[in-house]
Amino acid sequence: MVAAFLASTPLLSESWSLCCRATATQTFAVSRAGDVSYVAFSGVQAVDVLDPGCGNLVAVDGGVFPGLLRHGEAEEKAEEPVMVHSGMLHLFHSMFKYTDFESQMFEIMKESKSVVFTGHSIGGTIASLSTLWLLSYLQSISSPLSVLCITFGSPLLSNESLSKSILQERWGGHFWHVVAKHDIVPRLLLAPLSPLTPQLHALLQYWHLSMTSPQLPVMGQDFYSLAQRAALRQDIVVQLPDEEKNRLFLFVLACVEASAKAGRSGGSSFFWPFGNYVFCTNEGAVCVDDGVAVVKLMHLMLATGNASSSIEDHLKYEDYVGKVSMQFLKRRGFVEGEIFESSYEAGVTLALQSSEIASHEPVSGPARDCLRTAIRMGRAPNLNSANLAIALSKITPLRAQIEWYKASCDQSDDQMGYYDTFKLRGASKRDAKVNMNRIKLAQFWDGLIRMLETNQLPHDFLKREKWVNASQFYKLLVEPLDIADYYRLRGMHRDKGHYLTHGRERRYEIFDRWWRNRKVGEEENTKRNRYASLTQDSCFWARVEEAREWIENVRSESDTRKLAMLWENIDKFEQYARKIVERKEVSKDVLAENSSYSLWLKELSELKSQLQQFPPRFPRFFEGEIVP
């Protein structure tokens, strides 16, 4: 359906036309069509970035792509860094630095409602990087400008982390990669290119000469120079024997097949597709947005070709764009008498027809299975998300019971508060019920994280306000209970170490990231006029427990250096706690008369009094300063 939409608009034809102009100038070209501005990048560059020597993956620059940097931060241990092709990133930076590209873009933004970046071959990767740059910039200024990227025969650009980041930012719909059925270029970087250096050099020369040499001379162009260039192209083809072409073709085909069977990229050092792929044939087009399905179709379609078609298809996008547009103007039907079990199966059959894979070909069965999986995977994450929403509503009573427990603890005559009451709990039914609810809620959220990490949920799930807020509320409400259980009766921390470094569950670290990366509204920056219902630092009580141990150690420590470190830690925590109390970012249970925090303040006050009375025994601590 999306492929049909693209084919029915002038987007493909306008983009391709400008790509040809940009390639002729070997730079970038700009065109306007009403409120839409097109920016096309040449597929012929001074540096052959497809050369094996330029193919390393490097981390993206946070200064140019701030929207992507946070998805590859080193602190996020579970995340692979976002990385892109070093040679292509260098080309983008060079264009950004040494041309008037940036200034032209700001002019375009003032005059246009939509911007379409496009490019053929290597120009497609520059178009993708330009789109990422503009999306990151627009995100920082909240602009309504519409941005689209359409590439033709573009090589792969990045690792799988970029694909995840784009989906998490909800940018997937901005990228459309048009790929000819047998074009080897979009598949090249799924293979290690070092063994193929001589063949690649010859092919790059052939492609570049073909892209810069029209079939007929234009005004002002010498016919003989054109003929000479055509002869040179033929010489290059002759210099690359059929055996070498076949070797290149079979090697890339085997590597693409291996990637398709593996099902995922295999880590941060491997290239992987992102965005939407439109596979073009003589019979139409097939649109796929799942990376695994894209790689499988890359393999299955390439397997129906040969060495010559894989090389020549890189130069036939003008034909494919025209044919796709014509095919979708025609009414496509089925063989008379053909009956399908569902519209789903009918859609799979139409997609298989558009892929130009005949039913008698060996890859027909796997291709049909791949298309079925792609369609099924497209629906499954949203269905899973809907089911999770129902499950969340079912566990809401468990959370409500813990809230009631907290309210009763805060109002209790013992003045211990929520945390300390649970930490010192007995064998009552109420305490047992709250503990069981704590465990059940943890199981729900751990299951949700497993589904997210195994791609069973939409990639932008962690950006959805409902789930970000729900996870934050759960963390603030329940993590204090986990900390209390950890320190209960001086238990686990004696063997394992303190909670913050040795006991904190991974789910809370993940929820911290979700909360940090959310969009902050103006109301969140307003000053509080009353204490929070839940302490905003869910690890506050773990910090209190460490601070209490520091005071114990001060009483027994005789080493001056260690004492200095202990007092420094105590001073830092005292200042931090005072600050969040003043800002009313704590719940009133923190200030309960017999809470661990209130008892810590009393212990600290007593210790300071002792130090002033008996200076020979301890370092002198006065106004937060340590004097040996």
XYZ file of C-alpha atoms in Angstrom, residues 20-254:
235
model
C 20.802 12.803 -12.151
C 21.480 16.553 -12.037
C 23.468 16.228 -8.817
C 25.566 13.372 -10.229
C 26.381 15.443 -13.316
C 27.736 18.228 -11.075
C 29.387 15.767 -8.633
C 28.105 17.763 -5.646
C 24.572 18.493 -4.406
C 21.651 20.120 -6.199
C 18.562 21.929 -4.888
C 15.155 22.238 -6.541
C 11.762 23.652 -5.510
C 8.304 22.340 -6.400
C 5.715 24.495 -4.674
C 6.223 24.227 -0.902
C 8.492 21.173 -1.294
C 12.274 21.534 -1.578
C 14.348 18.676 -2.993
C 18.043 18.299 -2.097
C 19.954 15.653 -4.066
C 23.514 14.377 -3.565
C 25.839 13.069 -6.239
C 26.514 9.361 -6.455
C 30.029 10.144 -7.688
C 32.435 11.373 -5.010
C 36.114 12.271 -5.003
C 36.759 9.500 -2.456
C 35.641 5.964 -3.188
C 34.077 5.285 0.195
C 33.105 1.785 -0.937
C 36.817 1.055 -1.061
C 37.526 -1.603 1.619
C 40.002 0.756 3.284
C 37.232 3.251 4.131
C 34.713 0.787 5.512
C 35.188 0.905 9.283
C 32.250 1.738 11.526
C 32.762 4.712 13.850
C 30.619 6.271 16.575
C 28.403 9.197 15.568
C 29.249 12.754 16.558
C 26.945 14.049 19.286
C 27.520 17.631 18.177
C 25.954 17.017 14.752
C 23.531 14.227 15.689
C 22.448 14.952 19.279
C 19.205 13.038 18.839
C 21.179 9.819 18.292
C 23.967 10.246 20.830
C 21.946 9.379 23.918
C 21.104 5.978 22.412
C 24.797 5.118 22.314
C 25.986 6.556 25.609
C 28.739 4.561 27.271
C 26.861 4.521 30.572
C 24.094 2.464 29.014
C 25.887 -0.848 29.246
C 23.111 -2.841 27.614
C 23.130 -0.675 24.490
C 25.542 -0.985 21.585
C 26.871 2.419 20.443
C 25.341 4.017 17.352
C 27.950 3.676 14.588
C 28.128 4.637 10.904
C 30.445 4.046 7.942
C 33.609 6.100 8.542
C 34.152 7.076 4.882
C 30.563 8.226 4.387
C 30.593 10.158 7.660
C 33.797 11.863 6.522
C 32.154 12.870 3.224
C 29.172 14.319 5.109
C 31.392 16.285 7.495
C 33.453 17.602 4.564
C 30.334 18.783 2.751
C 28.980 20.281 5.971
C 32.234 22.127 6.677
C 33.570 23.176 3.281
C 30.423 23.982 1.268
C 27.451 26.285 1.725
C 25.210 23.296 2.478
C 24.284 24.420 6.023
C 23.463 27.993 5.020
C 21.356 26.754 2.082
C 19.476 24.405 4.401
C 18.545 27.243 6.767
C 17.224 29.225 3.781
C 15.224 26.207 2.630
C 13.728 25.788 6.105
C 12.469 29.368 6.011
C 10.818 29.013 2.593
C 9.497 25.414 2.555
C 6.968 23.268 4.356
C 8.651 20.000 3.346
C 12.197 18.907 2.516
C 13.064 15.756 0.532
C 16.663 14.552 0.652
C 17.625 12.136 -2.085
C 20.648 10.513 -3.692
C 21.774 7.654 -5.893
C 24.448 5.168 -4.787
C 26.868 6.825 -2.320
C 24.767 9.982 -2.610
C 21.983 8.064 -0.877
C 24.075 7.626 2.274
C 24.828 11.382 2.325
C 21.085 12.000 1.965
C 20.436 9.722 4.955
C 23.041 11.484 7.108
C 21.638 14.873 6.079
C 18.159 13.708 7.074
C 19.446 12.544 10.456
C 21.160 15.902 10.971
C 18.036 17.891 10.095
C 15.726 15.687 12.204
C 18.059 16.129 15.193
C 18.102 19.885 14.665
C 14.328 20.174 14.215
C 13.805 18.127 17.373
C 15.758 20.728 19.359
C 13.611 23.639 18.088
C 10.238 21.814 17.824
C 9.731 22.730 14.148
C 6.742 21.434 12.127
C 8.857 21.082 8.955
C 8.225 17.756 7.200
C 11.350 15.760 6.247
C 11.648 12.764 3.902
C 14.623 10.798 2.609
C 14.430 8.776 -0.646
C 17.545 6.889 -1.744
C 18.254 4.825 -4.873
C 20.693 1.909 -4.686
C 22.268 3.246 -1.495
C 24.883 1.131 0.312
C 24.243 0.231 3.944
C 25.299 3.008 6.300
C 25.302 1.847 9.907
C 24.988 -0.838 12.563
C 21.743 -2.116 14.065
C 21.886 0.413 16.922
C 21.107 3.225 14.474
C 18.032 1.329 13.290
C 16.852 0.949 16.902
C 17.539 4.610 17.657
C 15.607 5.771 14.594
C 12.636 3.618 15.571
C 12.776 4.814 19.174
C 12.752 8.426 17.977
C 9.798 7.541 15.694
C 11.813 8.555 12.629
C 11.410 5.276 10.701
C 8.765 6.727 8.373
C 11.172 9.434 7.190
C 13.494 6.971 5.354
C 12.636 5.195 2.075
C 15.328 3.173 0.305
C 14.562 2.134 -3.275
C 16.481 -1.023 -4.209
C 16.545 -2.652 -7.648
C 15.874 -6.375 -7.650
C 19.463 -7.500 -8.342
C 21.509 -4.368 -7.498
C 24.604 -5.566 -5.632
C 25.513 -2.182 -4.074
C 22.884 -2.180 -1.269
C 24.109 -5.695 -0.368
C 27.864 -5.126 -0.614
C 28.544 -4.126 2.991
C 26.988 -7.310 4.339
C 30.193 -8.933 3.079
C 33.828 -8.343 4.114
C 35.219 -6.468 1.105
C 38.971 -6.893 1.615
C 39.230 -10.049 -0.537
C 37.455 -8.230 -3.378
C 39.496 -5.027 -3.612
C 40.653 -5.340 -7.271
C 37.155 -6.208 -8.534
C 35.570 -3.385 -6.547
C 38.025 -0.814 -7.889
C 37.146 -1.796 -11.453
C 33.398 -1.777 -10.763
C 33.515 1.612 -9.036
C 35.284 3.117 -12.054
C 32.704 1.545 -14.358
C 29.743 2.803 -12.327
C 31.176 6.285 -11.948
C 31.898 6.643 -15.662
C 28.439 5.299 -16.512
C 26.684 7.704 -14.120
C 28.560 10.735 -15.440
C 28.233 9.791 -19.134
C 24.754 10.213 -20.702
C 23.757 8.032 -23.599
C 23.594 11.005 -25.976
C 25.745 14.156 -26.113
C 24.246 17.284 -24.597
C 24.727 20.876 -25.757
C 28.343 21.961 -25.450
C 29.651 18.408 -25.029
C 32.052 16.941 -27.508
C 30.717 13.814 -29.205
C 34.182 12.270 -29.405
C 34.884 12.690 -25.687
C 31.575 10.973 -25.049
C 32.521 8.130 -27.350
C 35.921 7.896 -25.673
C 34.290 7.578 -22.253
C 31.984 4.869 -23.546
C 35.005 3.028 -24.927
C 36.746 3.407 -21.567
C 33.749 1.876 -19.810
C 33.896 -1.050 -22.199
C 37.627 -1.450 -21.533
C 36.962 -1.634 -17.797
C 34.325 -4.308 -18.291
C 36.704 -6.293 -20.495
C 39.450 -5.973 -17.871
C 37.136 -7.610 -15.328
C 36.681 -11.166 -16.664
C 33.441 -13.067 -16.222
C 35.174 -15.332 -13.708
C 35.966 -12.354 -11.459
C 32.442 -10.989 -11.773
C 31.021 -14.372 -10.821
C 33.424 -14.660 -7.914
C 32.308 -11.280 -6.593
C 28.630 -12.116 -7.106
C 28.776 -15.533 -5.442
C 30.829 -14.237 -2.502
C 28.382 -11.399 -1.769
C 25.401 -13.725 -2.269
C 26.845 -16.205 0.265
